[in-house]
Coordinates of C-alpha atoms in Angstrom, one line a residue:
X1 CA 123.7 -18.0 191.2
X2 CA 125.7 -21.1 192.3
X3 CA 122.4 -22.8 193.6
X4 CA 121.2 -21.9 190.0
X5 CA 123.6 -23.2 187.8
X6 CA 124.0 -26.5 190.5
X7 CA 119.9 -27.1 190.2
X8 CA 120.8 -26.7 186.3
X9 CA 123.6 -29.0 185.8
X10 CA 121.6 -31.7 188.0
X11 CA 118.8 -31.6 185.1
X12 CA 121.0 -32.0 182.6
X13 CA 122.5 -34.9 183.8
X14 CA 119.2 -36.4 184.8
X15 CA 118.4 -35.8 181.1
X16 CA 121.3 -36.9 179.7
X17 CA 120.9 -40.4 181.9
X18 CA 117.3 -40.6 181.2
X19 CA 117.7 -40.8 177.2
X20 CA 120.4 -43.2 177.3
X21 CA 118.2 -45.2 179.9
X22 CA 115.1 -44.9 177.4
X23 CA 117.3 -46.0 174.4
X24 CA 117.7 -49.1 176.2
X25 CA 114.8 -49.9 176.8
X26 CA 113.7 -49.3 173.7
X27 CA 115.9 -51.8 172.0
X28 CA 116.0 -53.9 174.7
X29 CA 111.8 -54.1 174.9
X30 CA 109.5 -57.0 174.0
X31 CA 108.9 -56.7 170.3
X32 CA 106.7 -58.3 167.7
X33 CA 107.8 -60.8 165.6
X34 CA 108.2 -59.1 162.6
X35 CA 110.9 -56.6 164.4
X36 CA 113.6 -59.0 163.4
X37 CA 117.1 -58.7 164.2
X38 CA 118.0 -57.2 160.1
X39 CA 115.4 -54.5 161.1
X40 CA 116.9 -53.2 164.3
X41 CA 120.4 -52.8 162.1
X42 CA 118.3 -50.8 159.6
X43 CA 118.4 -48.3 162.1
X44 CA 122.3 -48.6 163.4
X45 CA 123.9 -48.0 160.1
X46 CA 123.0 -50.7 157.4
X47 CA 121.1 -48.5 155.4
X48 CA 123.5 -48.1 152.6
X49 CA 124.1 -52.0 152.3
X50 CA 120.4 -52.3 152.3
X51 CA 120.7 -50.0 148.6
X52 CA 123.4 -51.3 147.8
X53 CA 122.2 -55.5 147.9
X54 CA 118.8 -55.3 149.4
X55 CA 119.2 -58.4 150.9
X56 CA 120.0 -59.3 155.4
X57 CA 123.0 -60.7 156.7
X58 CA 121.9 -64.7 155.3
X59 CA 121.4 -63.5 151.6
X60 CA 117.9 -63.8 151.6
X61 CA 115.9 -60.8 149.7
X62 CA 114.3 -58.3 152.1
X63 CA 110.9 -57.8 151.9
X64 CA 109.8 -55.2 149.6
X65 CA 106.8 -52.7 150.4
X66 CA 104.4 -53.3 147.0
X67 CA 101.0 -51.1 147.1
X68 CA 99.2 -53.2 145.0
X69 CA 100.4 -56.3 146.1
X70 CA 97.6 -58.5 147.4
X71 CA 98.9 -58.9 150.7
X72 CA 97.1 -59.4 154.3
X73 CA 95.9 -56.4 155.7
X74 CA 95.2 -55.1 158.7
X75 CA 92.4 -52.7 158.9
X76 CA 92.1 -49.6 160.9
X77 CA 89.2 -46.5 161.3
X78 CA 89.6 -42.9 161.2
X79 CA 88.1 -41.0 163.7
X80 CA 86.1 -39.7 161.2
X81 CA 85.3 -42.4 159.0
X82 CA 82.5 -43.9 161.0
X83 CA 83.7 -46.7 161.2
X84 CA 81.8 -50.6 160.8
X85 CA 79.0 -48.9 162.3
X86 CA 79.2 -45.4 160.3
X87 CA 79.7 -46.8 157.0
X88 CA 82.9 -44.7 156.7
X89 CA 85.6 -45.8 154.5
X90 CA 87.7 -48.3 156.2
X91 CA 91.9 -47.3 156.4
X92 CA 93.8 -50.1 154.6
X93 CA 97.8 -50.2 156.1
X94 CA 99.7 -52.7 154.3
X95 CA 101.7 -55.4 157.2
X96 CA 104.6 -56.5 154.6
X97 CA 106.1 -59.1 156.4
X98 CA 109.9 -58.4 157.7
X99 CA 109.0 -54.8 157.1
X100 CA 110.1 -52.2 159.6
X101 CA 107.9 -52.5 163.2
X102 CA 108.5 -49.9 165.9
X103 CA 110.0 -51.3 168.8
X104 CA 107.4 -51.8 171.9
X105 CA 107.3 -49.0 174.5
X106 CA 107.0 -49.7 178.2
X107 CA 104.4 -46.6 179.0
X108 CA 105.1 -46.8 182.4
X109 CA 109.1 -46.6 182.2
X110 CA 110.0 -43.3 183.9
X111 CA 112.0 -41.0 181.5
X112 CA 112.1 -37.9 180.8
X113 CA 111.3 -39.3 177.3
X114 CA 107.3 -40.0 178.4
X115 CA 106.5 -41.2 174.5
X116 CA 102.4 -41.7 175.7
X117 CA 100.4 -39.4 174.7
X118 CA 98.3 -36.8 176.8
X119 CA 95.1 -38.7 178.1
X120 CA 93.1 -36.4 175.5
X121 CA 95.1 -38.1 172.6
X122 CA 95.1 -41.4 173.7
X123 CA 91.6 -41.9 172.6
X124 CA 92.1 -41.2 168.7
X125 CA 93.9 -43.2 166.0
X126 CA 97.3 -42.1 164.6
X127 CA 96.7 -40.9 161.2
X128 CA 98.8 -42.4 158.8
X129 CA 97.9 -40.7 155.2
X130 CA 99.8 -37.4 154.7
X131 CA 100.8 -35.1 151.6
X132 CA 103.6 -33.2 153.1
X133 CA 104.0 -30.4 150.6
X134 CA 107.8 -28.9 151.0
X135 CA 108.7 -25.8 150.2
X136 CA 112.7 -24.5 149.6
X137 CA 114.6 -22.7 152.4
X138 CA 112.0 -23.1 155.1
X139 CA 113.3 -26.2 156.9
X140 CA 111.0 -28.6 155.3
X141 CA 113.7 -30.6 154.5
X142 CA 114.1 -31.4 158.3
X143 CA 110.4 -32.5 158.4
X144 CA 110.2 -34.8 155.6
X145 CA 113.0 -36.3 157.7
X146 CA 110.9 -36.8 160.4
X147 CA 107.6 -38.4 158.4
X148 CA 109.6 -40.4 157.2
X149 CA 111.4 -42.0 159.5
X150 CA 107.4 -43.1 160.9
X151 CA 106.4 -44.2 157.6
X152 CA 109.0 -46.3 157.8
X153 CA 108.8 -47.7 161.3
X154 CA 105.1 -48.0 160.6
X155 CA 105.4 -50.0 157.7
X156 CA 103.9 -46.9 155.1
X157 CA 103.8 -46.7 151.1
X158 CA 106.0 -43.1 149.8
X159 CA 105.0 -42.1 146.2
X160 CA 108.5 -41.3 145.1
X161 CA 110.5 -40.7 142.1
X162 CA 110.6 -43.2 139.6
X163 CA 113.2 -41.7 137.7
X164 CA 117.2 -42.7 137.2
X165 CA 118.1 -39.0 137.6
X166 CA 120.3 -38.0 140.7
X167 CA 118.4 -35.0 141.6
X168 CA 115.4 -37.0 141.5
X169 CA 116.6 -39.1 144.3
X170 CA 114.6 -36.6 146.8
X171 CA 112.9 -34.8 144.4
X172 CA 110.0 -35.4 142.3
X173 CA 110.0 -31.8 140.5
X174 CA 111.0 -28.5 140.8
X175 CA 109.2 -26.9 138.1
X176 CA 106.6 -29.1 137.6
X177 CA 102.9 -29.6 139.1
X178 CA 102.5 -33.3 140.6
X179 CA 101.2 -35.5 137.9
X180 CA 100.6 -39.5 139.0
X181 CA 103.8 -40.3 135.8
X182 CA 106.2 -38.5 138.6
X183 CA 105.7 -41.4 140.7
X184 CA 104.2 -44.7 138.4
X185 CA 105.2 -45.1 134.9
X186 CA 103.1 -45.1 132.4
X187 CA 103.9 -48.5 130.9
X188 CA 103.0 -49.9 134.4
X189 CA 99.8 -51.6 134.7
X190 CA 99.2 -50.4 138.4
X191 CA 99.3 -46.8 136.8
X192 CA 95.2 -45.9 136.7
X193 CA 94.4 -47.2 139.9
X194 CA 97.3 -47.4 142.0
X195 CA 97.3 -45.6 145.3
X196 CA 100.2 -44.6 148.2
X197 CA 100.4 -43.4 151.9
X198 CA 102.6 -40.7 151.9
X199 CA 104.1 -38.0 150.1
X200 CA 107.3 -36.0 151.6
X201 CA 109.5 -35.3 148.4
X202 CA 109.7 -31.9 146.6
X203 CA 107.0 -31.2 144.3
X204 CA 104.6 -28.4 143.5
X205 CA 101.2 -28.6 144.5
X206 CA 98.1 -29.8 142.6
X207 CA 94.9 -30.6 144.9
X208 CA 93.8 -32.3 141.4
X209 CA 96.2 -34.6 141.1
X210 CA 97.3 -35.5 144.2
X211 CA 94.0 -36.6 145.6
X212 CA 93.6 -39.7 143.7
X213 CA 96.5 -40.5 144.7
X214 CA 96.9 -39.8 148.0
X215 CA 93.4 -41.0 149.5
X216 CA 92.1 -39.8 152.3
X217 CA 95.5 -38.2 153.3
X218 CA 96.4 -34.9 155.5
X219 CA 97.9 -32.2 153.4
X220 CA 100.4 -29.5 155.6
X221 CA 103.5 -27.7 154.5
X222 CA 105.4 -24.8 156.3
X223 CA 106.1 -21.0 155.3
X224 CA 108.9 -18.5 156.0
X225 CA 109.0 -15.0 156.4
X226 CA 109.9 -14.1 152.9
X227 CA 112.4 -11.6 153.7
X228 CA 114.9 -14.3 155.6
X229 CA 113.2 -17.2 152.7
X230 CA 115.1 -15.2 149.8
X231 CA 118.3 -14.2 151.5
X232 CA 118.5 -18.2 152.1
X233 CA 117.7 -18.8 148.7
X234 CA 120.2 -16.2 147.4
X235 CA 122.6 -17.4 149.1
X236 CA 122.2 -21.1 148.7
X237 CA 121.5 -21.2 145.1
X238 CA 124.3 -19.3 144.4
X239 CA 122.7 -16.9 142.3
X240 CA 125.5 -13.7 142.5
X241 CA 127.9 -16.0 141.2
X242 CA 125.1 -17.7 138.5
X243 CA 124.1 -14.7 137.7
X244 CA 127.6 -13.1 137.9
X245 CA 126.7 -9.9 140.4
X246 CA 129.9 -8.4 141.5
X247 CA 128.5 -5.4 143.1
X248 CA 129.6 -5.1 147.1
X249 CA 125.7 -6.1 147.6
X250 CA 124.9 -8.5 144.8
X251 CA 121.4 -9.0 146.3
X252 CA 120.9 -5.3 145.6
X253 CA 122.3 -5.1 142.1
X254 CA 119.6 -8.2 141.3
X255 CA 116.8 -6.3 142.9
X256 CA 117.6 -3.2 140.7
X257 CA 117.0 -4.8 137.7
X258 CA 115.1 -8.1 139.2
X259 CA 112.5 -8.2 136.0
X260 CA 115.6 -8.6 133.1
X261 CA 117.5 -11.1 135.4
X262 CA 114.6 -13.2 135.5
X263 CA 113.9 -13.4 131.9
X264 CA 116.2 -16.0 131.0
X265 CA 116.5 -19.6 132.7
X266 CA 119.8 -20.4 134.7
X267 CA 119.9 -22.5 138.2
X268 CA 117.0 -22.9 140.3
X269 CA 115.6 -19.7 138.7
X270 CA 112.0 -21.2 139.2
X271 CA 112.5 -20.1 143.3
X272 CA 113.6 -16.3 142.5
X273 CA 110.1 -14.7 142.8
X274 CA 107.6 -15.7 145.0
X275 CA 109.3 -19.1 145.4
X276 CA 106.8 -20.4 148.4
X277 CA 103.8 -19.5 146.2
X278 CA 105.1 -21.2 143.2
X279 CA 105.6 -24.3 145.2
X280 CA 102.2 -24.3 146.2
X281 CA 100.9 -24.4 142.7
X282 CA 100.4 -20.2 141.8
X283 CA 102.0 -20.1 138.0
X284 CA 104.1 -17.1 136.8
X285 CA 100.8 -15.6 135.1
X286 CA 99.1 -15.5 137.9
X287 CA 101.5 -13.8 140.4
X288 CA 100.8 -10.3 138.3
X289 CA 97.4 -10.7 139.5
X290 CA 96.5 -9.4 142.5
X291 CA 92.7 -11.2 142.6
X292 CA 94.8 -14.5 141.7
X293 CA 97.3 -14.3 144.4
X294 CA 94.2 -13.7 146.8
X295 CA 92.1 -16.4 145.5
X296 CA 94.6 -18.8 145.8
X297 CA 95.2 -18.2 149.5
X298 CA 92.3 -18.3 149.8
X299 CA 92.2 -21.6 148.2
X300 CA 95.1 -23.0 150.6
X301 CA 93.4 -22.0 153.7
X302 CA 90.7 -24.4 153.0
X303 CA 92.7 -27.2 151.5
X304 CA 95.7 -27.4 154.0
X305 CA 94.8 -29.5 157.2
X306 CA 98.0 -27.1 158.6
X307 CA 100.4 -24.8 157.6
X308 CA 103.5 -24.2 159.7
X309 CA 106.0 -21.2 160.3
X310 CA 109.4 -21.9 160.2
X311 CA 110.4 -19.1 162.5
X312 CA 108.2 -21.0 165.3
X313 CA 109.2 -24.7 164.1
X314 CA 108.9 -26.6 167.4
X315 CA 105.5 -24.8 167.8
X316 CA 104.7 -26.0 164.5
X317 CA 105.9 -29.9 164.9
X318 CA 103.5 -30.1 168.4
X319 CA 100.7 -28.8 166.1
X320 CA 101.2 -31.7 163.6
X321 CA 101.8 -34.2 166.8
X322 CA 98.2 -32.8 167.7
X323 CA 96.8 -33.3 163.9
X324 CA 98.1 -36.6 163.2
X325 CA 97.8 -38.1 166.4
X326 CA 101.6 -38.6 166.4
X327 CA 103.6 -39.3 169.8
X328 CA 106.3 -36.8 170.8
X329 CA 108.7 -39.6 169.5
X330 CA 107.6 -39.5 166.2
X331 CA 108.7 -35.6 166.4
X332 CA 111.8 -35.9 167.6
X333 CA 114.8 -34.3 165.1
X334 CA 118.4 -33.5 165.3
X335 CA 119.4 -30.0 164.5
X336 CA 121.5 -30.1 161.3
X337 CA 123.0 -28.0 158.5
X338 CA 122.6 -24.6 160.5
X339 CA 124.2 -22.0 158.2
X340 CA 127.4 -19.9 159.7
X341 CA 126.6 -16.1 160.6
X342 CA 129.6 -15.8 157.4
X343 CA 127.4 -16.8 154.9
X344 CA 124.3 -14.8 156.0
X345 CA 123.7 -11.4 154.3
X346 CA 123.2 -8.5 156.3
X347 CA 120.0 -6.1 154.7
X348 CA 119.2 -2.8 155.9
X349 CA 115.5 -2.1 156.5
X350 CA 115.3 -0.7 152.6
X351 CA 116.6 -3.7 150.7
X352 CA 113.9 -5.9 153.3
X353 CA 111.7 -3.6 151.8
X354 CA 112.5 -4.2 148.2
X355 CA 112.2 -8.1 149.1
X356 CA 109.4 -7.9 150.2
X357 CA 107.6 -5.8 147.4
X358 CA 109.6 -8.4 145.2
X359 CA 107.8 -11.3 146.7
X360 CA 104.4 -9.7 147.1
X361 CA 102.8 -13.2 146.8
X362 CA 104.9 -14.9 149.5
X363 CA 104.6 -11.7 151.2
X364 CA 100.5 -12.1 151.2
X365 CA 100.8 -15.5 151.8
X366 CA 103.1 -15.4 155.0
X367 CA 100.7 -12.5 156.4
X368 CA 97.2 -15.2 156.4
X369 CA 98.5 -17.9 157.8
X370 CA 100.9 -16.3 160.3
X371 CA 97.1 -14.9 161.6
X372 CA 95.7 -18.4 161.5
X373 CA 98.7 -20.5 163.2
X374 CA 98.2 -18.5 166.0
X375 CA 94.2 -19.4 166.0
X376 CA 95.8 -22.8 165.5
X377 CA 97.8 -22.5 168.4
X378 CA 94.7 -21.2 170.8
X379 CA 92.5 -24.3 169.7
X380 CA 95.1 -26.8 170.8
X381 CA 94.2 -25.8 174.5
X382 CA 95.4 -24.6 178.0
X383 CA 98.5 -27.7 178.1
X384 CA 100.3 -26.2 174.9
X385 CA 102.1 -24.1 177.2
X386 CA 103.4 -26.8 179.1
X387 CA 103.5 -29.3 176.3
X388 CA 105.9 -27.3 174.1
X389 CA 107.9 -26.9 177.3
X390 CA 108.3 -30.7 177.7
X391 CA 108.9 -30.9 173.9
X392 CA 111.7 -28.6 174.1
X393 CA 113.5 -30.4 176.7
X394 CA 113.5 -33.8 175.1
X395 CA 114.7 -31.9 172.3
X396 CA 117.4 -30.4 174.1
X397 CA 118.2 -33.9 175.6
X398 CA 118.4 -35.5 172.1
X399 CA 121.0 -33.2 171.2
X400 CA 123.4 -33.6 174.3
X401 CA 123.4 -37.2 174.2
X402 CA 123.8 -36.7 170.5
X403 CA 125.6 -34.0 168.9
X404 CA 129.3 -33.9 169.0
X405 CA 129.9 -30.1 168.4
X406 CA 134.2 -29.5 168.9
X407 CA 134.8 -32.0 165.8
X408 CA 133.9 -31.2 161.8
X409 CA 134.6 -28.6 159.8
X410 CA 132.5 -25.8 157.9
X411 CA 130.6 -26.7 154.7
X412 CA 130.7 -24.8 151.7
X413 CA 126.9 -23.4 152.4
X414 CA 126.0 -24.4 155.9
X415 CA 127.9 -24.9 158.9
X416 CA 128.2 -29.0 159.4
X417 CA 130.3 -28.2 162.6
X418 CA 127.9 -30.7 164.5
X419 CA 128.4 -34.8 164.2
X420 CA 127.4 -37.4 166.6
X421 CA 129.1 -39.0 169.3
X422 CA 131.5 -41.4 169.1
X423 CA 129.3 -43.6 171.6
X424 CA 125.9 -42.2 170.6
X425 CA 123.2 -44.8 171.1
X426 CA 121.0 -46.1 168.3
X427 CA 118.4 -43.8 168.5
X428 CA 120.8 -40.9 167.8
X429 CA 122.1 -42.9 164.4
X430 CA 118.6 -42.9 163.2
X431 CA 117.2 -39.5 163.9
X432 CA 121.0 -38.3 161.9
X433 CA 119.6 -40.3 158.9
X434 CA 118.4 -37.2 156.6
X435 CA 115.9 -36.7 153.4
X436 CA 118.1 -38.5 150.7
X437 CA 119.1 -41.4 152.7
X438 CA 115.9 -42.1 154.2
X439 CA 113.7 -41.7 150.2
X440 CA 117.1 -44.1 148.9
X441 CA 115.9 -46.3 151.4
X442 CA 112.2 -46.4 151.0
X443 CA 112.6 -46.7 147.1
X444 CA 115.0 -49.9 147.8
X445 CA 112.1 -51.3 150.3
X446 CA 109.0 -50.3 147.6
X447 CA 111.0 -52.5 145.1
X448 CA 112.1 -49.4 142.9
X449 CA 114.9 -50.0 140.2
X450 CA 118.5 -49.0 142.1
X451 CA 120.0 -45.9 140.8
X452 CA 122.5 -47.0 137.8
X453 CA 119.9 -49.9 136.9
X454 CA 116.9 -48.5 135.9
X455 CA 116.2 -49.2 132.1

């Protein structure tokens, strides 16, 4: 056992010395021109003066990310575009100068942070067009994080909200199917033909809409076992208190009389029955309709590129490495807002039952794809095995040289117990930065009105 835990300890510490060792080295790397010294701050904490003024440290205006702005370009090829030769249509990525670059990574640096990718995805092209569909309480919140963070660093137009509301910071709707107004106004003379990269803020899903849109893009989202999906939304939402249960299991007393409490409207009511489905574009009409529900699964299956589970998330995140073409760096993420066991409810195997006949849809829908991820999983190939493995322990390094767990206190609805280090290195500072922050950011870049100043 001593042997054990002395072999153990000597990994961590190798991992622990490796991350701060590939930190430097990233910053510390040859870069292109346009990583200029106001870009590496963006990433160690000059985000909010970047809302706030929008302009670097000599008062000159950063440049903004404009989609229509006739701009060089530099032009790549999708794997499946054919290319000059296959007549395929050719990938435009705007190169803004003084936008954000990546940093240059030395591929033979040894770390246990080995950012190249396998020898079988070194050979394609990095897609860089995605509709990230989120749905609530399944930890999509963590992944639009993620994306983008790379849309960022890789210089990427976000269709975001174009409205002075706070909610809308992060969100485009709630209630809503996309429609191109959520992210162009009308008035704007871009609004017919103007087109973006990336889409990773709340709204529901229309195939319809969106496509136009979002050329040429990836669609994936994530689902959760509905069962564990509406105890986090019960509890999150607040809906004993909203909808004043006083019973000893408020939970219960809804699902007794679930089809009267959701007659009228009151907070986030829109995610009380088959939440996940709504999200994904199924209207209240529909969900009484068992052909429907079926037929719209059915639908998802073949539109989604990937759908993840959130009970196997690091699973999930290789699978969208392996989609996109993405290096494990691009999937690296900092475990936040974990909710306390206090705030979780405990359900006997009847009220899981009532749940789940409650959420039918979601119930239908977790069922299909929960069969194909694991196809999913089997066409990645023999390495995902070890591959996970590897992801796991960067993962695991991340958060020791990161996370600071014996300082914070409790939140009101999750458990914010975890900060970072008083010495964590750069990298650590931007993977921390979460949804809001990062779309407050892009909107600031893309040349959006400042909340408080829009007309």
């Amino acid at each position: 056992m001593f042997k054990r835990r002395a072999v153990r300890d000597l990994i961590l510490v190798v991992v622990i010395f490796g991350s701060v060792l590939y930190v430097t080295r990233w910053f510390s790397s040859s870069s292109p021109p346009a990583l200029l010294a106001e870009n590496r701050e963006r990433f160690t904490g000059e985000w909010k003066l970047l809302r706030e003024s929008n302009q670097d440290d000599s008062g000159q205006v950063l440049a903004r990310v404009d989609p229509m702005a006739p701009s060089e370009h530099k032009h790549e090829h999708s794997p499946d575009s054919g290319g000059e030769d296959g007549g395929g249509e050719v990938r435009t990525i705007p190169t803004i100068e003084g936008a954000l670059v990546p940093p240059q990574i030395d591929a033979e640096a040894e770390t246990p942070f080995d950012v190249t990718q396998n020898d079988e995805e070194s050979e394609c092209t990095p897609e860089t067009k995605l509709v990230f569909l989120k749905t609530h309480k399944t930890g999509s919140t963590t992944i639009s994080a993620m994306i983008e963070r790379f849309g960022i660093e890789h210089n990427l137009t976000f269709g975001v909200s174009v409205h002075n509301l706070d909610m809308s910071r992060h969100i485009l709707s709630t209630n809503g199917l996309f429609k191109r107004e959520l992210v162009v106004e009308k008035k704007d003379p871009r609004y017919s033909n103007i087109t973006f990269d990336v889409l990773s803020n709340h709204v529901r899903y229309d195939r319809r809409e969106m496509e136009p849109i979002f050329p040429g893009a990836k669609y994936v989202t994530i689902v959760r076992e509905p069962v564990s999906q509406f105890e986090s939304s019960f509890v999150y939402f607040m809906w004993a208190k909203v909808l004043k249960l006083n019973g000893p299991v408020p939970i219960l007393e809804f699902l007794e009389d679930a089809e009267n409490f959701t007659k009228r409207s009151f907070y986030m009511s829109s995610q009380i029955h088959n939440g996940q489905m709504y999200d994904l574009g199924l209207s209240r009409e529909e969900m009484v309709s068992q052909i429907a529900v079926e037929l719209k699964i059915a639908a998802l299956s073949h539109e989604f590129d990937l759908v993840m589970m959130q009970a196997y998330f690091d699973e999930s995140l290789l699978l969208m490495k392996k989609l996109m073409c993405w290096s494990y760096e691009d999937i690296l993420y900092i475990k936040q807002n974990v909710r306390s066991d206090n705030l979780k409810i405990d359900l006997n195997d009847a009220v899981k039952d009532r749940i789940r006949k409650w959420n039918s849809a979601d119930h239908k829908l977790f069922q299909h794809f929960n069969v194909t991820f694991w196809q999913r999983v089997a066409e990645y190939g023999p390495n995902f095995t070890n591959d996970l493995s590897k992801y796991k322990t960067m993962l695991a390094g991340v958060h020791e040289m990161c996370m600071d767990e014996t300082s914070g206190a409790p939140g009101r609805l999750r458990k914010s117990a975890v900060q970072l280090k008083a010495d964590a290195p750069p990298l650590c500072h931007h993977l921390f930065k979460g949804d809001v922050e990062l779309t407050d950011f892009i909107k600031a870049r893309q040349g959006y009105p400042k909340l408080g100043n829009y007309p």
